[in-house]
Amino acid sequence: MNIHEYQAKRLFRDYGIAVPEGHQADTPEHAGQVARELGGSGWVVKAQVHAGGRGKAGGVRLAHSHQEVLDFSRDMLGKRLVTAQTDSAGLPVERLLIEKIYPIKSEFYLSALVDRVSSRILFIASAAGGMDIEAVARDTPERIISLQIHPAAGLQSYQCRKIAFALQLAGEQIKALETIMRGMYQLLLAKDASQIEINPLILTEQGQLLALDAKINFDDNAVAMHPDILDMRDPGQEDRKENKAQQYGLNYITLDGTIGCMVNGAGLAMATMDLVKLNGGAPANFLDVGGGTTPERVAEAFKLILSDGKVKAILINIFGGIVQCDIIARGILAAVKEVHVKVPVVVRLEGTNAEAGRQLLADSGLNLIAETDLATAAAQVVALAEAA
Ligand code: ADP
Ligand code: MG
């Protein structure tokens, strides 16, 4: 689960991580009022969306008068922001964060995350922080340093110093960095975050270290234990189809392609997507309907795929091990009765009660293309999507 920057910064404050002075606002007038209350002569207006890359997309703007705060807020609120990290539809901007402008001497990158490979918490830092960190990681990976935290020993002062030296900090700033790293470490553990990212962490002209940006991801499997975090959820920022799928216990992830996939089992779903790709197609989604599924769930899954306007053809690939193929067939028929299916559907049913399932589909009089061989089914669905 993701939260907004203004919420992440609230948590940062609770854990002693220094952040800019600022406040959130949901109308231009409110934004103007926040700027007046903050005082000073420069403010940054930041769109609150669950994605980075806002700076380059016009979602972070520096205002030098109250009028500009109002103008920029009017420009952003109520619109959708498209960044390099969103899809082409972008995300709705319903809230802004207004902060004082700080004179920046250096921009660093600092993050803490749960590393699955080493099963440790990892700190990652770079002196080359800011908006181009992806390019730094790609072109000059040696400029990025990482260190593992031993779970029994915890974060050690010498480790904080190691990062401080890599960032060429000195004196009081080294202690300030340690305070920030300790805050991140405690926050990560206490709230079951999977990643905390500060990009940029800035050194101001006055020598102050501040988290200018804040991004926290939480482990979905742990978030139920943290009602305070769950309260910060903003469904408006989440994929509507993925939310709906969650309600029905379906594992669904929206992708960019044109071929809707309905498969049972995550492994088979991955293999199906690979085969679609191998044949030159692109999946519109990942969908695992699960093992012990019901006709209702299959119907919901089918409706979910059809609600995606990009879908030009559907591939249903079911291997009946635990789930029975006739149950799947009944679910498909129930869904087709409710929604008008305009795209071709290729169905590959194999395993328990496959014969009965195929018979049900054949008897339905619907325009479904039955296949028994997966490779053929994948090639066929790609050809049908291309022809559409
Ligand atoms: P994103 O990562 O989504 O692009 P950031 O919060 O990192 O958004 O902001 C982008 C850039 O805007 C920062 O790298 C920084 O240069 C500038 N910026 C953001 N907040 C401030 C601020 N309070 N004062 C001065 N510059 C800022
Ligand atoms: Mg940033």
Short mmCIF file of C-alpha atoms and ligand atoms in Angstrom, two decimals:
data_model
loop_
_atom_site.label_atom_id
_atom_site.label_comp_id
_atom_site.label_asym_id
_atom_site.label_seq_id
_atom_site.Cartn_x
_atom_site.Cartn_y
_atom_site.Cartn_z
CA MET A 1 0.00 0.00 0.00
CA ASN A 2 1.16 3.53 -0.80
CA ILE A 3 0.44 6.78 0.99
CA HIS A 4 0.80 10.43 -0.03
CA GLU A 5 3.90 12.53 0.51
CA TYR A 6 2.16 14.77 3.07
CA GLN A 7 1.15 11.68 5.08
CA ALA A 8 4.66 10.21 4.84
CA LYS A 9 6.12 13.48 6.09
CA ARG A 10 3.76 13.41 9.07
CA LEU A 11 5.18 9.98 9.95
CA PHE A 12 8.70 11.33 9.36
CA ARG A 13 8.07 14.07 11.94
CA ASP A 14 6.86 11.46 14.46
CA TYR A 15 10.16 9.59 14.00
CA GLY A 16 12.42 12.61 14.24
CA ILE A 17 13.21 12.91 10.53
CA ALA A 18 13.57 16.59 9.61
CA VAL A 19 11.14 17.75 6.90
CA PRO A 20 10.37 21.16 5.36
CA GLU A 21 7.78 23.38 7.00
CA GLY A 22 4.50 22.91 5.20
CA HIS A 23 0.88 21.86 5.23
CA GLN A 24 -1.58 20.13 2.91
CA ALA A 25 -4.46 21.94 1.19
CA ASP A 26 -7.39 20.85 -0.93
CA THR A 27 -8.56 24.15 -2.43
CA PRO A 28 -6.58 27.03 -4.01
CA GLU A 29 -7.80 29.38 -1.24
CA HIS A 30 -6.65 26.95 1.41
CA ALA A 31 -3.28 26.71 -0.36
CA GLY A 32 -2.98 30.52 -0.32
CA GLN A 33 -3.82 30.59 3.37
CA VAL A 34 -1.17 27.94 4.12
CA ALA A 35 1.43 30.04 2.26
CA ARG A 36 0.49 33.14 4.28
CA GLU A 37 0.69 31.19 7.53
CA LEU A 38 4.09 29.75 6.60
CA GLY A 39 5.40 33.23 5.83
CA GLY A 40 8.52 33.93 3.80
CA SER A 41 8.64 34.81 0.10
CA GLY A 42 8.74 31.47 -1.73
CA TRP A 43 6.62 28.34 -1.62
CA VAL A 44 6.54 25.06 -3.47
CA VAL A 45 3.17 23.71 -4.64
CA LYS A 46 3.26 19.91 -4.83
CA ALA A 47 0.59 17.67 -6.36
CA GLN A 48 -0.21 14.76 -4.05
CA VAL A 49 -0.38 11.60 -6.15
CA HIS A 50 0.86 8.07 -5.57
CA ALA A 51 3.71 8.44 -8.05
CA GLY A 52 7.09 10.08 -8.38
CA GLY A 53 8.44 12.00 -11.34
CA ARG A 54 6.15 14.94 -10.51
CA GLY A 55 8.88 17.56 -10.81
CA LYS A 56 9.44 16.82 -14.50
CA ALA A 57 5.71 16.63 -15.18
CA GLY A 58 4.65 20.01 -13.78
CA GLY A 59 3.44 18.55 -10.48
CA VAL A 60 6.00 20.45 -8.36
CA ARG A 61 6.10 24.21 -8.96
CA LEU A 62 7.96 26.99 -7.25
CA ALA A 63 5.81 30.03 -6.46
CA HIS A 64 7.22 33.45 -5.60
CA SER A 65 4.02 35.25 -4.68
CA HIS A 66 0.71 34.41 -3.02
CA GLN A 67 -0.91 34.94 -6.42
CA GLU A 68 1.34 32.26 -7.95
CA VAL A 69 0.43 29.84 -5.16
CA LEU A 70 -3.24 30.39 -6.05
CA ASP A 71 -2.62 30.12 -9.81
CA PHE A 72 -0.52 26.95 -9.61
CA SER A 73 -3.02 25.38 -7.20
CA ARG A 74 -5.90 26.13 -9.60
CA ASP A 75 -3.85 24.61 -12.44
CA MET A 76 -3.23 21.39 -10.58
CA LEU A 77 -6.31 20.65 -8.47
CA GLY A 78 -9.03 18.62 -10.12
CA LYS A 79 -6.76 17.55 -12.99
CA ARG A 80 -4.94 14.31 -13.61
CA LEU A 81 -1.16 14.26 -13.46
CA VAL A 82 0.72 12.05 -15.90
CA THR A 83 4.33 11.32 -14.94
CA ALA A 84 6.94 8.81 -16.08
CA GLN A 85 5.72 6.59 -13.22
CA THR A 86 1.97 6.63 -14.00
CA ASP A 87 0.10 5.15 -16.95
CA SER A 88 -1.11 7.38 -19.77
CA ALA A 89 -4.33 8.22 -17.88
CA GLY A 90 -2.36 9.62 -14.92
CA LEU A 91 -3.61 10.05 -11.36
CA PRO A 92 -6.17 12.53 -9.96
CA VAL A 93 -4.82 15.53 -8.02
CA GLU A 94 -7.22 16.13 -5.14
CA ARG A 95 -4.76 17.56 -2.66
CA LEU A 96 -1.62 19.67 -2.60
CA LEU A 97 1.27 20.05 -0.23
CA ILE A 98 2.45 23.64 0.25
CA GLU A 99 5.95 24.06 1.65
CA LYS A 100 8.54 26.77 2.03
CA ILE A 101 11.21 26.90 -0.66
CA TYR A 102 14.61 25.93 0.72
CA PRO A 103 17.91 27.01 -0.85
CA ILE A 104 19.48 23.73 -1.96
CA LYS A 105 23.23 23.12 -1.79
CA SER A 106 23.17 19.37 -2.59
CA GLU A 107 20.53 16.76 -3.37
CA PHE A 108 21.16 13.20 -2.11
CA TYR A 109 19.30 9.92 -2.45
CA LEU A 110 18.58 7.85 0.67
CA SER A 111 16.31 4.87 1.07
CA ALA A 112 15.74 1.90 3.36
CA LEU A 113 14.03 -1.23 2.15
CA VAL A 114 13.46 -4.89 2.82
CA ASP A 115 15.80 -6.74 0.50
CA ARG A 116 14.37 -10.15 -0.35
CA VAL A 117 17.64 -11.47 -1.77
CA SER A 118 19.68 -10.97 1.40
CA SER A 119 16.65 -11.13 3.75
CA ARG A 120 18.00 -7.97 5.37
CA ILE A 121 17.08 -4.35 5.64
CA LEU A 122 19.17 -2.43 3.17
CA PHE A 123 20.10 1.24 3.12
CA ILE A 124 20.83 2.71 -0.30
CA ALA A 125 22.40 6.13 -0.75
CA SER A 126 23.88 8.29 -3.45
CA ALA A 127 25.47 11.72 -3.57
CA ALA A 128 23.81 12.08 -6.96
CA GLY A 129 20.23 12.38 -5.73
CA GLY A 130 17.32 14.34 -7.15
CA MET A 131 15.16 13.79 -10.16
CA ASP A 132 17.57 11.69 -12.24
CA ILE A 133 18.35 8.85 -9.84
CA GLU A 134 17.08 6.24 -12.34
CA ALA A 135 19.67 7.45 -14.88
CA VAL A 136 22.40 7.35 -12.20
CA ALA A 137 21.50 3.74 -11.37
CA ARG A 138 21.61 2.83 -15.05
CA ASP A 139 24.68 4.73 -16.23
CA THR A 140 26.92 5.10 -13.16
CA PRO A 141 25.91 2.37 -10.69
CA GLU A 142 29.22 2.88 -8.84
CA ARG A 143 27.80 6.17 -7.53
CA ILE A 144 25.22 4.23 -5.52
CA ILE A 145 26.23 2.61 -2.26
CA SER A 146 24.28 0.13 -0.19
CA LEU A 147 24.71 -1.50 3.19
CA GLN A 148 22.95 -4.33 4.93
CA ILE A 149 21.69 -4.17 8.50
CA HIS A 150 22.22 -7.27 10.59
CA PRO A 151 18.87 -8.07 12.24
CA ALA A 152 20.44 -8.91 15.62
CA ALA A 153 22.83 -5.95 15.74
CA GLY A 154 20.47 -3.36 14.26
CA LEU A 155 21.62 -0.14 12.64
CA GLN A 156 25.10 0.81 13.87
CA SER A 157 26.59 4.29 14.16
CA TYR A 158 29.60 3.33 12.03
CA GLN A 159 27.20 2.41 9.23
CA CYS A 160 25.57 5.83 9.39
CA ARG A 161 29.04 7.42 9.28
CA LYS A 162 29.95 5.33 6.26
CA ILE A 163 27.00 6.79 4.37
CA ALA A 164 27.69 10.28 5.74
CA PHE A 165 31.26 10.12 4.39
CA ALA A 166 30.04 8.86 1.02
CA LEU A 167 27.76 11.91 0.88
CA GLN A 168 30.76 14.07 1.92
CA LEU A 169 29.04 15.35 5.05
CA ALA A 170 31.00 16.75 7.96
CA GLY A 171 30.62 17.77 11.59
CA GLU A 172 27.06 18.22 12.86
CA GLN A 173 25.65 16.97 9.55
CA ILE A 174 27.00 13.50 10.28
CA LYS A 175 24.95 13.39 13.48
CA ALA A 176 21.94 14.80 11.65
CA LEU A 177 22.22 12.02 9.07
CA GLU A 178 22.39 9.41 11.83
CA THR A 179 19.18 10.82 13.37
CA ILE A 180 17.45 10.56 9.98
CA MET A 181 18.70 7.01 9.33
CA ARG A 182 17.66 5.87 12.82
CA GLY A 183 14.22 7.40 12.27
CA MET A 184 13.86 5.58 8.96
CA TYR A 185 14.99 2.29 10.47
CA GLN A 186 12.54 2.53 13.40
CA LEU A 187 9.68 3.65 11.17
CA LEU A 188 10.32 0.80 8.74
CA LEU A 189 10.24 -1.77 11.53
CA ALA A 190 7.38 -0.27 13.57
CA LYS A 191 4.98 0.14 10.66
CA ASP A 192 6.02 -2.83 8.51
CA ALA A 193 7.03 -0.62 5.63
CA SER A 194 8.68 -2.35 2.70
CA GLN A 195 10.42 0.80 1.51
CA ILE A 196 11.09 4.34 2.68
CA GLU A 197 12.58 6.61 0.06
CA ILE A 198 13.88 10.15 0.48
CA ASN A 199 14.75 11.64 -2.90
CA PRO A 200 16.03 14.22 -2.54
CA LEU A 201 17.48 14.45 0.91
CA ILE A 202 18.87 17.97 0.77
CA LEU A 203 21.65 19.88 2.38
CA THR A 204 20.53 23.50 2.56
CA GLU A 205 22.84 26.49 2.09
CA GLN A 206 22.59 26.87 5.87
CA GLY A 207 23.88 23.32 6.40
CA GLN A 208 20.58 21.72 7.41
CA LEU A 209 19.65 18.19 6.28
CA LEU A 210 15.99 17.84 5.24
CA ALA A 211 13.80 15.19 3.65
CA LEU A 212 12.44 17.23 0.75
CA ASP A 213 10.47 14.33 -0.71
CA ALA A 214 9.02 11.29 1.07
CA LYS A 215 7.73 8.02 -0.24
CA ILE A 216 6.68 5.04 1.86
CA ASN A 217 5.38 1.66 0.70
CA PHE A 218 3.80 -0.71 3.19
CA ASP A 219 3.65 -4.48 3.10
CA ASP A 220 0.07 -5.34 2.08
CA ASN A 221 0.21 -8.49 4.17
CA ALA A 222 0.97 -6.53 7.35
CA VAL A 223 -1.10 -3.40 6.92
CA ALA A 224 -4.14 -4.92 8.65
CA MET A 225 -2.11 -4.75 11.89
CA HIS A 226 -1.69 -0.98 11.53
CA PRO A 227 -5.09 0.76 11.56
CA ASP A 228 -3.38 4.18 11.59
CA ILE A 229 -1.71 3.34 8.27
CA LEU A 230 -4.86 1.79 6.82
CA ASP A 231 -6.67 5.07 7.58
CA MET A 232 -4.28 6.83 5.20
CA ARG A 233 -5.40 4.76 2.25
CA ASP A 234 -6.65 6.76 -0.73
CA PRO A 235 -8.67 4.49 -3.06
CA GLY A 236 -8.86 7.38 -5.58
CA GLN A 237 -5.16 6.78 -6.28
CA GLU A 238 -5.53 3.04 -6.72
CA ASP A 239 -6.53 1.04 -9.76
CA ARG A 240 -10.33 0.63 -9.71
CA LYS A 241 -10.16 -2.81 -11.30
CA GLU A 242 -7.50 -4.02 -8.87
CA ASN A 243 -9.64 -2.85 -5.91
CA LYS A 244 -12.68 -4.63 -7.28
CA ALA A 245 -10.64 -7.80 -7.82
CA GLN A 246 -9.46 -7.67 -4.22
CA GLN A 247 -13.08 -7.65 -3.02
CA TYR A 248 -13.68 -10.92 -4.86
CA GLY A 249 -10.43 -12.55 -3.76
CA LEU A 250 -8.95 -12.41 -7.26
CA ASN A 251 -5.30 -11.66 -7.92
CA TYR A 252 -5.54 -9.08 -10.67
CA ILE A 253 -2.97 -6.63 -11.98
CA THR A 254 -3.67 -4.18 -14.79
CA LEU A 255 -1.14 -4.19 -17.64
CA ASP A 256 -0.79 -2.21 -20.86
CA GLY A 257 -1.59 -4.76 -23.59
CA THR A 258 -4.72 -5.79 -25.48
CA ILE A 259 -5.17 -9.46 -24.57
CA GLY A 260 -7.26 -10.18 -21.49
CA CYS A 261 -6.06 -13.27 -19.63
CA MET A 262 -7.99 -15.41 -17.19
CA VAL A 263 -5.95 -18.21 -15.71
CA ASN A 264 -5.97 -20.36 -12.59
CA GLY A 265 -2.73 -20.42 -10.64
CA ALA A 266 -0.09 -17.70 -10.57
CA GLY A 267 2.54 -19.87 -12.27
CA LEU A 268 0.27 -20.83 -15.12
CA ALA A 269 -0.80 -17.18 -15.45
CA MET A 270 2.86 -16.14 -15.82
CA ALA A 271 3.47 -18.91 -18.38
CA THR A 272 0.36 -17.84 -20.29
CA MET A 273 1.53 -14.24 -20.41
CA ASP A 274 4.94 -15.43 -21.62
CA LEU A 275 3.31 -17.37 -24.45
CA VAL A 276 1.21 -14.36 -25.44
CA LYS A 277 4.40 -12.28 -25.56
CA LEU A 278 6.28 -14.99 -27.47
CA ASN A 279 3.61 -14.80 -30.16
CA GLY A 280 4.03 -11.05 -30.46
CA GLY A 281 1.03 -10.03 -28.31
CA ALA A 282 0.78 -8.11 -25.05
CA PRO A 283 -1.35 -9.08 -22.04
CA ALA A 284 -3.90 -6.54 -20.75
CA ASN A 285 -3.72 -8.00 -17.28
CA PHE A 286 -2.44 -10.65 -14.96
CA LEU A 287 -5.29 -12.61 -13.43
CA ASP A 288 -5.18 -15.64 -11.20
CA VAL A 289 -8.69 -16.78 -10.32
CA GLY A 290 -7.27 -19.11 -7.68
CA GLY A 291 -7.69 -22.79 -6.94
CA GLY A 292 -11.02 -23.38 -5.21
CA THR A 293 -12.97 -20.86 -7.25
CA THR A 294 -16.74 -20.57 -7.76
CA PRO A 295 -18.84 -19.71 -10.84
CA GLU A 296 -19.56 -16.28 -9.25
CA ARG A 297 -15.87 -15.46 -8.95
CA VAL A 298 -15.20 -16.54 -12.51
CA ALA A 299 -18.10 -14.35 -13.64
CA GLU A 300 -16.68 -11.35 -11.74
CA ALA A 301 -13.23 -12.02 -13.18
CA PHE A 302 -14.67 -12.13 -16.68
CA LYS A 303 -16.57 -8.87 -16.16
CA LEU A 304 -13.42 -7.27 -14.82
CA ILE A 305 -11.47 -8.17 -17.97
CA LEU A 306 -14.30 -6.90 -20.17
CA SER A 307 -14.48 -3.58 -18.31
CA ASP A 308 -11.02 -2.76 -19.71
CA GLY A 309 -11.57 -0.82 -22.94
CA LYS A 310 -8.15 -1.84 -24.28
CA VAL A 311 -9.03 -5.53 -24.46
CA LYS A 312 -9.32 -6.80 -28.05
CA ALA A 313 -9.39 -10.56 -27.37
CA ILE A 314 -9.55 -12.82 -24.33
CA LEU A 315 -7.63 -15.97 -23.54
CA ILE A 316 -9.03 -18.24 -20.87
CA ASN A 317 -6.55 -20.87 -19.81
CA ILE A 318 -7.69 -23.25 -17.11
CA PHE A 319 -5.96 -26.36 -15.96
CA GLY A 320 -8.46 -28.17 -13.78
CA GLY A 321 -6.47 -29.61 -10.91
CA ILE A 322 -8.37 -28.51 -7.83
CA VAL A 323 -10.86 -26.39 -9.72
CA GLN A 324 -13.26 -28.24 -12.00
CA CYS A 325 -13.51 -27.16 -15.63
CA ASP A 326 -17.32 -27.35 -15.71
CA ILE A 327 -17.47 -24.83 -12.83
CA ILE A 328 -15.31 -22.47 -14.84
CA ALA A 329 -17.48 -22.99 -17.91
CA ARG A 330 -20.62 -22.16 -15.91
CA GLY A 331 -18.98 -18.99 -14.58
CA ILE A 332 -18.04 -17.90 -18.09
CA LEU A 333 -21.60 -18.50 -19.31
CA ALA A 334 -23.09 -16.61 -16.35
CA ALA A 335 -20.85 -13.62 -17.07
CA VAL A 336 -21.52 -13.67 -20.78
CA LYS A 337 -25.26 -13.55 -20.06
CA GLU A 338 -24.79 -10.38 -17.98
CA VAL A 339 -22.39 -8.49 -20.18
CA HIS A 340 -22.32 -8.15 -23.91
CA VAL A 341 -19.10 -9.70 -25.22
CA LYS A 342 -17.92 -8.05 -28.41
CA VAL A 343 -14.40 -9.46 -28.50
CA PRO A 344 -13.32 -12.98 -29.50
CA VAL A 345 -12.73 -15.42 -26.65
CA VAL A 346 -10.34 -18.35 -26.90
CA VAL A 347 -10.86 -20.98 -24.22
CA ARG A 348 -8.40 -23.67 -23.32
CA LEU A 349 -9.81 -26.07 -20.74
CA GLU A 350 -7.80 -29.08 -19.62
CA GLY A 351 -7.89 -31.41 -16.61
CA THR A 352 -10.71 -32.37 -14.24
CA ASN A 353 -14.11 -32.37 -16.00
CA ALA A 354 -12.58 -30.72 -19.08
CA GLU A 355 -14.88 -32.67 -21.40
CA ALA A 356 -17.99 -31.56 -19.51
CA GLY A 357 -16.75 -27.95 -19.48
CA ARG A 358 -16.07 -27.92 -23.21
CA GLN A 359 -19.49 -29.45 -23.85
CA LEU A 360 -21.23 -26.72 -21.83
CA LEU A 361 -19.45 -24.02 -23.84
CA ALA A 362 -20.18 -25.74 -27.15
CA ASP A 363 -23.88 -26.16 -26.29
CA SER A 364 -24.22 -22.51 -25.27
CA GLY A 365 -24.22 -21.35 -28.89
CA LEU A 366 -21.82 -18.57 -27.95
CA ASN A 367 -18.96 -17.54 -30.15
CA LEU A 368 -16.19 -19.13 -28.11
CA ILE A 369 -13.16 -20.73 -29.70
CA ALA A 370 -12.23 -23.92 -27.89
CA GLU A 371 -8.62 -25.14 -27.92
CA THR A 372 -6.93 -27.99 -26.13
CA ASP A 373 -3.35 -27.02 -26.88
CA LEU A 374 -2.01 -23.95 -25.03
CA ALA A 375 0.59 -22.95 -27.64
CA THR A 376 -2.07 -22.95 -30.38
CA ALA A 377 -4.50 -21.06 -28.15
CA ALA A 378 -1.92 -18.33 -27.46
CA ALA A 379 -1.02 -17.94 -31.15
CA GLN A 380 -4.69 -17.78 -32.04
CA VAL A 381 -5.65 -15.14 -29.49
CA VAL A 382 -2.77 -12.92 -30.62
CA ALA A 383 -3.87 -13.25 -34.26
CA LEU A 384 -7.47 -12.41 -33.31
CA ALA A 385 -6.40 -9.33 -31.30
CA GLU A 386 -4.28 -8.11 -34.20
CA ALA A 387 -7.13 -8.60 -36.66
CA ALA A 388 -9.56 -6.66 -34.43
P1 ADP B 1 9.27 14.18 -7.58
O1 ADP B 1 10.27 13.21 -7.05
O2 ADP B 1 7.91 13.59 -7.69
O3 ADP B 1 9.73 14.81 -8.87
P2 ADP B 1 10.14 16.01 -5.46
O4 ADP B 1 9.41 16.22 -4.20
O5 ADP B 1 11.38 15.20 -5.38
O6 ADP B 1 9.11 15.40 -6.53
O7 ADP B 1 10.48 17.44 -6.07
C1 ADP B 1 11.17 17.58 -7.30
C2 ADP B 1 12.24 18.66 -7.18
O8 ADP B 1 11.66 19.91 -6.82
C3 ADP B 1 13.27 18.38 -6.09
O9 ADP B 1 14.31 17.57 -6.57
C4 ADP B 1 13.75 19.79 -5.75
O10 ADP B 1 14.79 20.17 -6.63
C5 ADP B 1 12.54 20.64 -6.01
N1 ADP B 1 11.86 20.97 -4.72
C6 ADP B 1 10.88 20.25 -4.12
N2 ADP B 1 10.52 20.78 -2.94
C7 ADP B 1 11.27 21.89 -2.78
C8 ADP B 1 11.40 22.89 -1.74
N3 ADP B 1 10.65 22.84 -0.63
N4 ADP B 1 12.32 23.86 -1.92
C9 ADP B 1 13.08 23.92 -3.03
N5 ADP B 1 13.02 23.03 -4.03
C10 ADP B 1 12.14 22.02 -3.92
MG MG B 2 11.48 13.05 -5.52
#
